[in-house]
Coordinates of N, CA and C in Angstrom, one line a residue:
Chain W
X1 N 102.6 27.8 -69.9 CA 102.4 29.4 -70.0 C 102.3 29.9 -68.4
X2 N 103.4 31.0 -68.3 CA 103.3 31.5 -66.9 C 101.8 32.1 -66.8
X3 N 101.6 32.2 -65.4 CA 100.1 32.8 -65.2 C 100.3 34.3 -65.2
X4 N 101.5 34.9 -65.1 CA 101.7 36.3 -65.2 C 103.3 36.5 -65.6
X5 N 103.1 37.1 -67.0 CA 104.4 37.3 -67.7 C 105.1 38.7 -68.0
X6 N 106.4 38.8 -67.5 CA 106.9 40.3 -68.0 C 108.2 39.8 -68.4
X7 N 108.5 40.8 -69.3 CA 109.9 40.8 -70.2 C 110.9 41.2 -68.8
X8 N 112.0 40.1 -68.5 CA 112.9 40.4 -67.6 C 113.8 41.4 -68.0
X9 N 113.8 42.1 -68.9 CA 114.8 43.2 -69.2 C 116.2 42.7 -69.0
X10 N 117.1 43.8 -68.9 CA 116.6 45.1 -68.3 C 116.2 46.0 -69.5
X11 N 115.3 47.1 -69.1 CA 114.8 48.0 -70.1 C 115.8 49.2 -69.7
X12 N 116.3 49.8 -70.6 CA 117.3 50.8 -70.4 C 116.6 52.0 -71.1
X13 N 116.5 53.2 -70.4 CA 116.0 54.3 -71.0 C 117.0 55.4 -70.5
X14 N 116.7 56.6 -71.2 CA 117.6 57.7 -70.9 C 116.7 58.6 -69.9
X15 N 117.5 59.3 -68.8 CA 116.7 60.1 -67.9 C 115.7 61.0 -68.7
X16 N 114.5 61.2 -68.2 CA 113.8 62.2 -68.8 C 112.6 61.6 -69.6
X17 N 113.2 60.5 -70.1 CA 112.3 59.6 -71.4 C 111.0 58.9 -70.5
X18 N 110.2 58.4 -71.3 CA 109.0 57.6 -70.7 C 109.3 55.9 -70.8
X19 N 109.3 55.4 -69.6 CA 109.7 53.9 -69.7 C 108.2 53.0 -69.5
X20 N 108.2 52.3 -70.5 CA 107.0 51.4 -70.6 C 107.1 50.0 -70.3
X21 N 106.5 49.7 -69.3 CA 106.6 48.2 -68.7 C 105.3 47.4 -68.7
X22 N 105.6 46.4 -69.5 CA 104.4 45.5 -69.8 C 104.1 44.1 -69.0
X23 N 103.0 43.8 -69.0 CA 102.5 42.5 -68.4 C 101.4 41.7 -69.1
X24 N 101.5 40.4 -69.2 CA 100.1 39.7 -69.7 C 100.0 38.7 -68.5
X25 N 98.8 38.4 -68.6 CA 98.2 37.3 -67.6 C 97.3 36.4 -68.3
X26 N 97.3 35.2 -67.8 CA 96.6 34.0 -68.6 C 95.0 33.9 -67.9
X27 N 94.8 34.3 -66.7 CA 93.5 34.1 -65.8 C 92.7 35.1 -66.2
X28 N 91.5 34.8 -67.0 CA 90.3 35.8 -67.4 C 89.7 36.1 -66.2
X29 N 89.8 35.3 -65.1 CA 89.1 35.8 -63.8 C 89.7 37.0 -62.8
X30 N 90.9 37.2 -63.4 CA 91.6 38.3 -62.8 C 90.9 39.5 -62.7
X31 N 90.7 40.4 -61.5 CA 90.0 41.6 -61.3 C 90.8 42.6 -60.9
X32 N 91.8 42.3 -60.1 CA 92.8 43.4 -59.7 C 94.3 43.3 -60.4
X33 N 94.8 44.5 -60.3 CA 96.1 44.4 -61.0 C 96.9 45.5 -60.2
X34 N 98.0 44.9 -59.8 CA 99.0 45.9 -59.0 C 100.4 45.9 -59.7
X35 N 101.1 46.9 -59.4 CA 102.5 47.3 -59.7 C 103.2 47.6 -58.5
X36 N 104.1 46.8 -58.2 CA 105.1 46.8 -57.2 C 106.6 47.3 -57.7
X37 N 107.2 48.0 -56.9 CA 108.6 48.4 -57.3 C 109.7 47.6 -56.2
X38 N 110.4 47.2 -56.8 CA 111.5 46.5 -55.7 C 113.0 46.9 -56.1
X39 N 113.4 47.7 -54.9 CA 114.8 48.1 -55.2 C 115.9 46.8 -54.7
X40 N 117.0 46.8 -55.4 CA 117.9 45.7 -54.9 C 118.0 45.4 -53.5
X41 N 117.9 44.2 -53.1 CA 117.9 44.1 -51.5 C 116.7 44.7 -50.8
X42 N 115.7 45.0 -51.2 CA 114.7 45.8 -50.5 C 113.4 44.8 -50.7
X43 N 112.4 45.3 -50.0 CA 111.1 44.6 -50.1 C 110.3 45.3 -51.3
X44 N 109.4 44.7 -51.8 CA 108.4 45.4 -52.8 C 107.5 46.3 -52.1
X45 N 107.6 47.4 -53.1 CA 106.6 48.4 -52.4 C 105.6 48.7 -53.5
X46 N 104.3 48.8 -53.0 CA 103.3 49.3 -53.9 C 103.2 50.6 -54.4
X47 N 103.0 50.5 -55.8 CA 103.3 51.9 -56.4 C 101.7 52.2 -57.1
X48 N 101.3 51.4 -57.6 CA 99.8 51.5 -58.3 C 99.0 50.3 -58.3
X49 N 97.7 50.4 -58.4 CA 96.7 49.3 -58.7 C 95.7 49.6 -59.2
X50 N 95.2 49.0 -60.2 CA 94.1 49.3 -61.1 C 93.0 48.2 -61.2
X51 N 91.9 48.5 -61.4 CA 90.8 47.4 -61.2 C 90.0 47.6 -62.7
X52 N 89.7 48.8 -63.3 CA 88.8 49.2 -64.4 C 89.7 49.1 -65.6
X53 N 89.2 48.8 -66.7 CA 89.8 49.2 -68.1 C 90.1 50.6 -68.3
X54 N 91.0 50.9 -69.0 CA 91.4 52.3 -69.1 C 92.9 52.6 -68.5
X55 N 93.2 53.8 -68.2 CA 94.2 54.4 -67.6 C 93.9 55.0 -66.2
X56 N 94.8 54.9 -65.5 CA 94.7 55.4 -64.2 C 96.2 56.3 -63.8
X57 N 96.1 57.3 -63.4 CA 97.3 58.4 -63.3 C 97.6 58.5 -62.0
X58 N 98.9 58.4 -61.6 CA 99.1 59.1 -60.2 C 100.6 59.6 -60.2
X59 N 100.6 60.8 -60.3 CA 101.8 61.4 -60.5 C 102.5 61.2 -61.9
X60 N 103.9 60.7 -61.8 CA 104.3 60.3 -62.9 C 104.4 59.0 -63.6
X61 N 103.3 58.1 -62.7 CA 103.0 57.0 -63.1 C 101.8 56.8 -63.8
X62 N 101.7 55.9 -64.6 CA 100.0 55.8 -65.3 C 99.9 54.0 -65.4
X63 N 98.9 53.6 -65.0 CA 98.8 52.2 -65.3 C 97.6 52.2 -66.2
X64 N 97.7 51.0 -67.0 CA 96.9 50.9 -68.2 C 96.5 49.5 -68.4
X65 N 95.0 49.2 -68.3 CA 94.7 47.9 -68.2 C 93.7 47.7 -69.4
X66 N 93.8 46.5 -70.0 CA 93.0 46.1 -71.2 C 92.5 44.5 -70.8
X67 N 91.4 44.4 -70.3 CA 91.0 43.0 -69.9 C 90.8 42.0 -71.1
X68 N 90.2 42.8 -72.1 CA 89.9 41.9 -73.3 C 91.2 41.1 -73.9
X69 N 92.4 42.1 -73.8 CA 93.4 41.6 -74.3 C 94.5 41.0 -73.0
X70 N 93.9 41.0 -72.0 CA 94.5 40.4 -70.8 C 96.1 41.1 -70.6
X71 N 96.1 42.4 -70.8 CA 97.4 43.0 -70.6 C 97.2 44.2 -69.8
X72 N 98.3 44.6 -69.0 CA 98.4 45.6 -68.0 C 99.8 46.3 -68.3
X73 N 99.9 47.6 -68.1 CA 101.0 48.3 -68.5 C 101.4 49.3 -67.2
X74 N 102.6 49.7 -67.2 CA 102.9 50.8 -66.2 C 103.7 51.7 -67.2
X75 N 103.3 53.1 -67.0 CA 104.3 54.1 -67.9 C 104.8 55.0 -66.7
X76 N 106.1 55.3 -67.0 CA 106.7 56.1 -66.1 C 107.2 57.5 -66.8
X77 N 106.7 58.5 -66.5 CA 107.2 59.7 -67.3 C 108.4 60.4 -66.6
X78 N 109.0 61.0 -67.3 CA 110.2 61.8 -66.9 C 111.0 61.0 -66.1
X79 N 111.3 59.6 -66.6 CA 112.2 58.9 -65.7 C 113.4 59.4 -65.1
X80 N 113.6 59.0 -63.8 CA 114.7 59.4 -62.9 C 115.8 58.3 -62.8
X81 N 116.7 58.2 -62.7 CA 117.8 57.3 -62.1 C 117.1 56.7 -61.1
X82 N 116.4 57.3 -59.9 CA 116.1 56.8 -58.9 C 114.9 55.8 -59.1
X83 N 114.2 55.9 -60.2 CA 113.4 54.9 -60.9 C 113.8 53.4 -61.1
X84 N 115.3 53.3 -61.2 CA 115.9 52.2 -61.5 C 115.6 51.2 -60.6
X85 N 115.0 50.1 -60.9 CA 114.5 49.2 -60.0 C 113.8 47.9 -60.7
X86 N 113.5 47.0 -59.9 CA 112.6 45.7 -60.8 C 111.3 46.1 -60.4
X87 N 110.4 46.1 -61.5 CA 108.9 46.3 -61.3 C 108.2 45.0 -61.5
X88 N 107.5 44.7 -60.7 CA 106.6 43.4 -60.5 C 105.2 43.6 -60.8
X89 N 104.7 42.9 -61.6 CA 103.2 43.1 -61.9 C 102.5 41.7 -61.2
X90 N 101.4 42.0 -60.7 CA 100.6 41.1 -59.8 C 99.2 41.2 -60.1
X91 N 98.4 40.1 -60.0 CA 97.1 40.0 -60.3 C 96.3 39.0 -59.3
X92 N 95.1 39.3 -59.0 CA 94.3 38.4 -58.5 C 93.0 38.5 -58.9
X93 N 92.2 37.3 -58.5 CA 90.7 37.3 -58.6 C 90.2 38.0 -57.4
X94 N 88.7 38.5 -57.5 CA 88.3 39.3 -56.6 C 87.7 38.4 -55.2
X95 N 87.8 37.1 -55.5 CA 87.3 36.2 -54.7 C 88.4 35.6 -53.8
X96 N 89.8 35.8 -54.1 CA 90.8 35.3 -53.5 C 91.5 36.3 -53.1
X97 N 92.5 36.0 -51.7 CA 93.6 36.9 -51.2 C 94.8 36.7 -52.2
X98 N 94.8 35.7 -52.8 CA 96.3 35.2 -53.4 C 96.5 36.2 -54.6
X99 N 97.7 36.7 -54.6 CA 98.4 37.6 -55.7 C 99.3 36.7 -56.2
X100 N 99.4 36.8 -57.7 CA 100.0 35.9 -58.3 C 101.0 37.1 -59.1
X101 N 102.2 36.7 -58.9 CA 103.3 37.9 -59.3 C 104.2 37.2 -60.6
X102 N 104.3 38.2 -61.5 CA 105.2 38.2 -62.6 C 106.7 38.0 -62.0
X103 N 107.7 37.8 -62.8 CA 108.8 37.7 -62.1 C 109.8 38.9 -62.5
X104 N 109.1 40.0 -63.1 CA 109.6 41.4 -62.8 C 110.2 41.9 -63.9
X105 N 110.2 43.1 -64.4 CA 111.1 43.7 -65.3 C 112.2 44.7 -64.6
X106 N 113.5 44.7 -65.0 CA 114.4 45.5 -64.4 C 114.4 46.7 -65.3
X107 N 114.2 47.6 -64.5 CA 114.4 49.2 -65.3 C 115.6 49.8 -65.0
X108 N 116.4 50.2 -66.0 CA 117.5 50.9 -65.7 C 117.5 52.4 -66.4
X109 N 117.6 53.5 -65.7 CA 117.5 54.8 -66.2 C 118.9 55.3 -66.2
X110 N 119.4 55.6 -67.4 CA 120.6 56.3 -67.5 C 120.7 57.9 -67.4
X111 N 121.7 58.2 -66.5 CA 121.5 59.5 -66.2 C 122.0 60.4 -67.5
Chain L
X1 N 107.5 53.4 -36.0 CA 106.4 53.3 -36.5 C 106.1 52.3 -37.7
X2 N 107.3 51.3 -37.8 CA 107.0 50.3 -38.8 C 105.9 49.7 -39.1
X3 N 105.4 49.5 -40.3 CA 104.2 48.9 -40.4 C 104.2 47.1 -40.4
X4 N 105.1 46.8 -41.2 CA 105.3 45.2 -41.0 C 106.7 45.0 -40.7
X5 N 107.0 44.3 -39.7 CA 108.3 44.1 -39.3 C 108.6 42.7 -39.1
X6 N 109.8 42.2 -39.5 CA 110.2 40.9 -39.5 C 111.6 40.6 -38.7
X7 N 111.9 39.6 -38.0 CA 112.9 39.4 -37.3 C 113.3 37.7 -37.5
X8 N 114.6 37.5 -37.9 CA 115.6 38.3 -38.1 C 115.7 38.8 -39.4
X9 N 116.7 39.8 -39.6 CA 116.8 40.2 -41.0 C 117.7 39.4 -41.8
X10 N 118.7 38.8 -41.0 CA 119.6 37.8 -42.0 C 119.5 36.4 -40.9
X11 N 119.7 35.3 -41.6 CA 119.9 34.1 -40.9 C 120.4 33.3 -41.6
X12 N 121.8 32.6 -40.9 CA 122.6 31.7 -41.4 C 122.7 30.6 -40.6
X13 N 122.5 29.4 -41.2 CA 122.4 28.1 -40.4 C 122.8 27.0 -41.2
X14 N 123.1 26.1 -40.6 CA 123.5 24.7 -41.1 C 122.3 23.9 -41.6
X15 N 122.5 23.1 -42.7 CA 121.5 22.0 -43.1 C 121.1 21.3 -42.0
X16 N 120.0 20.8 -41.9 CA 119.4 20.1 -40.9 C 118.8 20.9 -39.7
X17 N 119.1 22.2 -39.5 CA 118.7 22.8 -38.4 C 117.3 23.1 -38.4
X18 N 116.5 23.7 -37.3 CA 115.3 24.0 -37.5 C 115.4 25.6 -36.9
X19 N 114.6 26.4 -37.7 CA 114.7 28.1 -37.5 C 113.4 28.4 -37.7
X20 N 113.3 29.7 -37.0 CA 111.9 30.5 -37.3 C 112.2 31.9 -37.4
X21 N 111.0 32.3 -38.1 CA 111.1 33.7 -38.6 C 109.8 34.4 -38.3
X22 N 109.9 35.6 -37.6 CA 108.6 36.4 -37.0 C 108.5 37.5 -37.6
X23 N 107.0 37.6 -37.7 CA 106.4 38.8 -38.4 C 105.4 39.4 -37.5
X24 N 105.6 40.9 -37.5 CA 104.6 41.7 -36.8 C 103.9 42.7 -37.7
X25 N 102.6 42.8 -37.8 CA 102.0 44.1 -38.4 C 101.2 44.8 -37.4
X26 N 101.4 46.4 -37.5 CA 100.6 47.3 -36.8 C 99.7 48.1 -37.6
X27 N 99.4 47.7 -38.8 CA 98.3 48.2 -39.6 C 96.8 47.9 -39.3
X28 N 96.8 47.2 -38.5 CA 95.1 46.6 -38.1 C 94.7 45.6 -39.3
X29 N 95.7 45.0 -40.0 CA 95.0 44.3 -41.0 C 94.5 42.9 -40.5
X30 N 93.6 42.2 -41.3 CA 93.2 41.1 -40.8 C 93.9 39.7 -41.4
X31 N 94.6 40.0 -42.6 CA 95.3 38.9 -43.2 C 96.7 39.0 -43.4
X32 N 97.6 38.0 -43.1 CA 99.0 38.1 -43.2 C 99.4 36.8 -44.2
X33 N 100.6 37.2 -44.8 CA 101.2 36.2 -45.7 C 102.3 36.0 -45.5
X34 N 103.2 34.8 -46.1 CA 104.4 34.5 -46.3 C 104.8 34.1 -47.6
X35 N 105.7 34.9 -48.2 CA 106.3 34.9 -49.4 C 107.8 34.4 -49.6
X36 N 108.1 33.6 -50.5 CA 109.3 33.3 -50.8 C 110.0 33.9 -51.9
X37 N 111.0 34.4 -52.0 CA 111.6 35.0 -53.4 C 113.0 34.5 -53.5
X38 N 113.1 33.8 -54.6 CA 114.4 32.8 -54.9 C 115.4 33.7 -55.6
X39 N 116.4 33.1 -56.0 CA 117.7 33.8 -56.4 C 117.3 34.6 -57.8
X40 N 116.1 34.0 -58.4 CA 115.9 34.7 -59.7 C 114.7 35.7 -59.4
X41 N 114.7 36.2 -58.1 CA 113.7 37.1 -57.7 C 112.4 36.8 -58.2
X42 N 111.9 35.5 -58.3 CA 110.6 35.3 -58.3 C 109.8 35.1 -57.2
X43 N 108.7 35.9 -56.9 CA 108.1 35.9 -55.6 C 106.6 35.1 -55.7
X44 N 107.0 34.1 -54.5 CA 105.8 33.2 -54.6 C 105.2 33.1 -53.2
X45 N 103.7 33.0 -53.4 CA 103.0 32.8 -51.9 C 103.2 31.5 -51.4
X46 N 103.3 31.5 -50.3 CA 103.2 30.3 -49.5 C 102.2 30.0 -48.4
X47 N 101.9 30.8 -47.7 CA 100.8 30.8 -46.8 C 100.2 32.2 -46.7
X48 N 99.0 31.9 -45.9 CA 98.2 33.2 -45.7 C 97.3 32.9 -44.6
X49 N 97.3 33.6 -43.7 CA 96.2 33.8 -42.6 C 95.4 34.8 -42.4
X50 N 93.8 34.5 -42.2 CA 92.9 35.8 -42.1 C 92.1 35.5 -40.8
X51 N 92.5 36.6 -39.8 CA 92.1 36.3 -38.6 C 92.4 35.0 -37.8
X52 N 93.8 34.6 -38.0 CA 94.3 33.6 -37.4 C 93.8 32.3 -38.1
X53 N 93.2 32.1 -39.1 CA 92.8 31.1 -39.7 C 93.3 30.8 -41.1
X54 N 94.1 29.8 -41.2 CA 94.8 29.4 -42.6 C 93.9 29.4 -43.8
X55 N 94.2 30.3 -44.9 CA 93.3 30.4 -45.8 C 94.0 30.1 -47.1
X56 N 95.4 30.0 -47.2 CA 96.2 29.7 -48.5 C 97.2 29.1 -47.9
X57 N 97.4 27.8 -48.3 CA 98.6 27.0 -48.1 C 98.8 26.3 -49.6
X58 N 100.2 26.9 -50.2 CA 100.4 26.5 -51.4 C 101.3 25.1 -51.0
X59 N 101.7 24.5 -52.4 CA 102.5 23.5 -52.6 C 103.8 23.8 -51.8
X60 N 104.0 23.5 -50.7 CA 105.1 23.7 -49.8 C 105.6 22.8 -48.9
X61 N 106.8 22.1 -48.9 CA 107.1 21.0 -48.0 C 106.7 21.1 -46.7
X62 N 106.2 20.0 -46.1 CA 105.6 20.2 -44.8 C 106.6 20.6 -43.6
X63 N 107.9 20.8 -44.0 CA 109.0 21.1 -43.0 C 108.6 22.6 -42.7
X64 N 107.8 23.4 -43.6 CA 107.5 24.7 -43.2 C 106.2 24.8 -42.7
X65 N 105.9 25.2 -41.4 CA 105.0 25.4 -40.5 C 104.5 27.1 -39.9
X66 N 103.5 27.5 -40.8 CA 103.3 28.8 -40.3 C 102.5 28.7 -39.0
X67 N 102.5 29.8 -38.2 CA 101.7 29.8 -36.9 C 101.3 31.4 -36.5
X68 N 100.0 31.4 -36.3 CA 99.6 32.9 -36.2 C 98.8 32.8 -34.7
X69 N 99.5 33.4 -33.7 CA 99.2 33.4 -32.7 C 98.1 34.6 -32.3
X70 N 98.1 35.5 -33.2 CA 96.9 36.5 -33.0 C 96.9 37.2 -34.6
X71 N 96.0 38.1 -34.9 CA 95.8 38.6 -36.2 C 97.1 39.7 -36.6
X72 N 97.8 40.1 -35.7 CA 98.9 40.8 -35.9 C 100.4 40.4 -36.0
X73 N 100.3 39.0 -35.9 CA 101.5 38.2 -35.8 C 101.3 36.8 -36.8
X74 N 102.4 36.6 -37.4 CA 102.4 35.5 -38.2 C 104.0 34.8 -38.5
X75 N 104.2 34.0 -37.9 CA 105.4 33.3 -37.7 C 105.6 32.2 -38.6
X76 N 106.8 31.9 -39.3 CA 107.1 30.6 -40.1 C 108.3 29.9 -39.3
X77 N 108.0 28.8 -39.1 CA 109.0 27.5 -38.4 C 109.3 26.8 -39.7
X78 N 110.8 26.5 -39.6 CA 111.2 25.6 -40.9 C 111.8 24.5 -40.0
X79 N 111.6 23.2 -40.3 CA 112.4 22.3 -39.8 C 113.4 21.6 -40.7
X80 N 114.4 21.0 -40.3 CA 115.3 20.3 -41.2 C 115.7 20.9 -42.4
X81 N 116.3 22.0 -42.3 CA 116.6 23.0 -43.1 C 117.5 22.5 -44.4
X82 N 117.2 22.8 -45.6 CA 117.7 22.2 -46.9 C 118.6 23.3 -47.7
X83 N 119.6 23.0 -48.4 CA 120.1 24.0 -49.0 C 119.2 24.9 -50.1
X84 N 118.3 24.2 -50.7 CA 117.3 24.8 -51.3 C 116.2 25.7 -50.7
X85 N 116.3 25.7 -49.3 CA 115.5 26.7 -48.7 C 115.9 27.9 -48.5
X86 N 117.3 28.1 -49.0 CA 118.1 29.6 -49.0 C 117.4 30.4 -50.0
X87 N 116.8 31.4 -49.4 CA 116.0 32.5 -50.3 C 115.9 33.7 -49.4
X88 N 114.9 34.7 -49.8 CA 114.6 35.9 -48.8 C 113.1 35.4 -48.6
X89 N 112.7 35.5 -47.6 CA 111.2 35.3 -47.0 C 110.6 36.6 -46.8
X90 N 109.5 37.0 -47.2 CA 108.7 38.1 -47.0 C 107.4 38.0 -46.4
X91 N 107.3 38.6 -45.3 CA 105.9 38.7 -44.5 C 105.4 39.8 -45.2
X92 N 103.9 39.8 -45.4 CA 103.1 40.8 -45.7 C 101.7 41.0 -45.2
X93 N 101.0 41.8 -45.1 CA 99.6 41.9 -44.5 C 98.8 42.8 -45.6
X94 N 97.6 42.5 -45.4 CA 96.5 43.2 -46.3 C 95.3 43.3 -45.5
X95 N 94.3 44.3 -45.9 CA 93.1 44.6 -45.4 C 92.0 44.1 -46.0
X96 N 90.9 44.6 -46.2 CA 89.7 43.8 -47.0 C 90.1 43.3 -48.2
X97 N 89.4 42.4 -48.4 CA 89.5 41.3 -49.7 C 89.1 42.1 -50.9
X98 N 88.5 42.9 -50.9 CA 88.0 43.6 -52.2 C 89.3 44.3 -53.1
X99 N 89.9 45.1 -52.2 CA 91.4 45.6 -52.9 C 92.7 44.9 -52.6
X100 N 92.8 44.3 -51.2 CA 93.9 43.4 -51.0 C 95.2 44.0 -51.5
X101 N 95.3 45.4 -50.9 CA 96.6 45.8 -51.3 C 97.3 45.2 -50.3
X102 N 98.6 44.7 -50.8 CA 99.4 44.0 -49.7 C 100.6 44.7 -49.4
X103 N 101.0 44.9 -48.3 CA 102.1 45.8 -47.8 C 103.2 44.7 -47.2
X104 N 104.5 45.0 -47.6 CA 105.6 43.8 -47.5 C 106.3 44.2 -46.1
X105 N 107.0 43.4 -45.3 CA 108.0 43.5 -44.3 C 109.3 43.5 -45.2
X106 N 110.3 43.8 -44.6 CA 111.8 44.0 -45.0 C 112.4 42.8 -45.4
X107 N 111.9 41.6 -45.3 CA 112.4 40.5 -45.6 C 113.4 39.8 -44.7
X108 N 113.7 38.7 -44.7 CA 114.5 37.9 -44.2 C 115.4 36.9 -45.1
X109 N 116.6 37.4 -45.2 CA 117.7 36.5 -46.1 C 118.1 35.2 -45.4
X110 N 117.7 34.1 -45.8 CA 117.9 32.9 -45.2 C 119.0 32.3 -45.9
X111 N 120.1 32.0 -45.4 CA 121.2 31.2 -46.1 C 121.5 29.8 -45.4
X112 N 121.4 28.7 -46.0 CA 121.7 27.5 -45.5 C 122.9 26.8 -46.0
X113 N 123.7 26.5 -45.1 CA 125.2 26.3 -45.4 C 125.3 24.5 -45.5

């Protein structure tokens, strides 16, 4: 079992729709959860992080965390073609500097 | 005013050569990292230094040797390059442990021929 699992996609959604990206993790000691966006040929860019169960909203992005189910998701509202990228989920323990990344989900937003 | 910078951006070399990649951050962070991203886009931690002290050393061939002359710089030296070393190498830095939001450099695409 991979430590952090993501569906590789591509997830294709029409412009203006809500894109839902999911991530599960195996280490129950994970405390911090991060979503990075990576455009093709570019470096990962941090877009959201979450530590507490529930939802955290930032503009068009909402991160959702359910530690009991070991599940974290990212919702992108009003998806734009410019949101087309690979979204990487990453988790860490509080006592560690180490980020464990999933293999990413490729999102395609159709105009 | 680049936050995390790496040089070179591209590196093409022959098998068996030795090469180095340099990384610098001006964010005032204490911790720096090297990641390898393979052709399937999987991003994996290799090393991390905190205030010039090695704190993460994953299962990496000992042909790879990181060096941190100060907390703003972390270099990666690779000896006897192999075809399988071809990848994109990212440097990153982060501040305090509790939140550990990591910021990535632009990457170095290494191609071993």
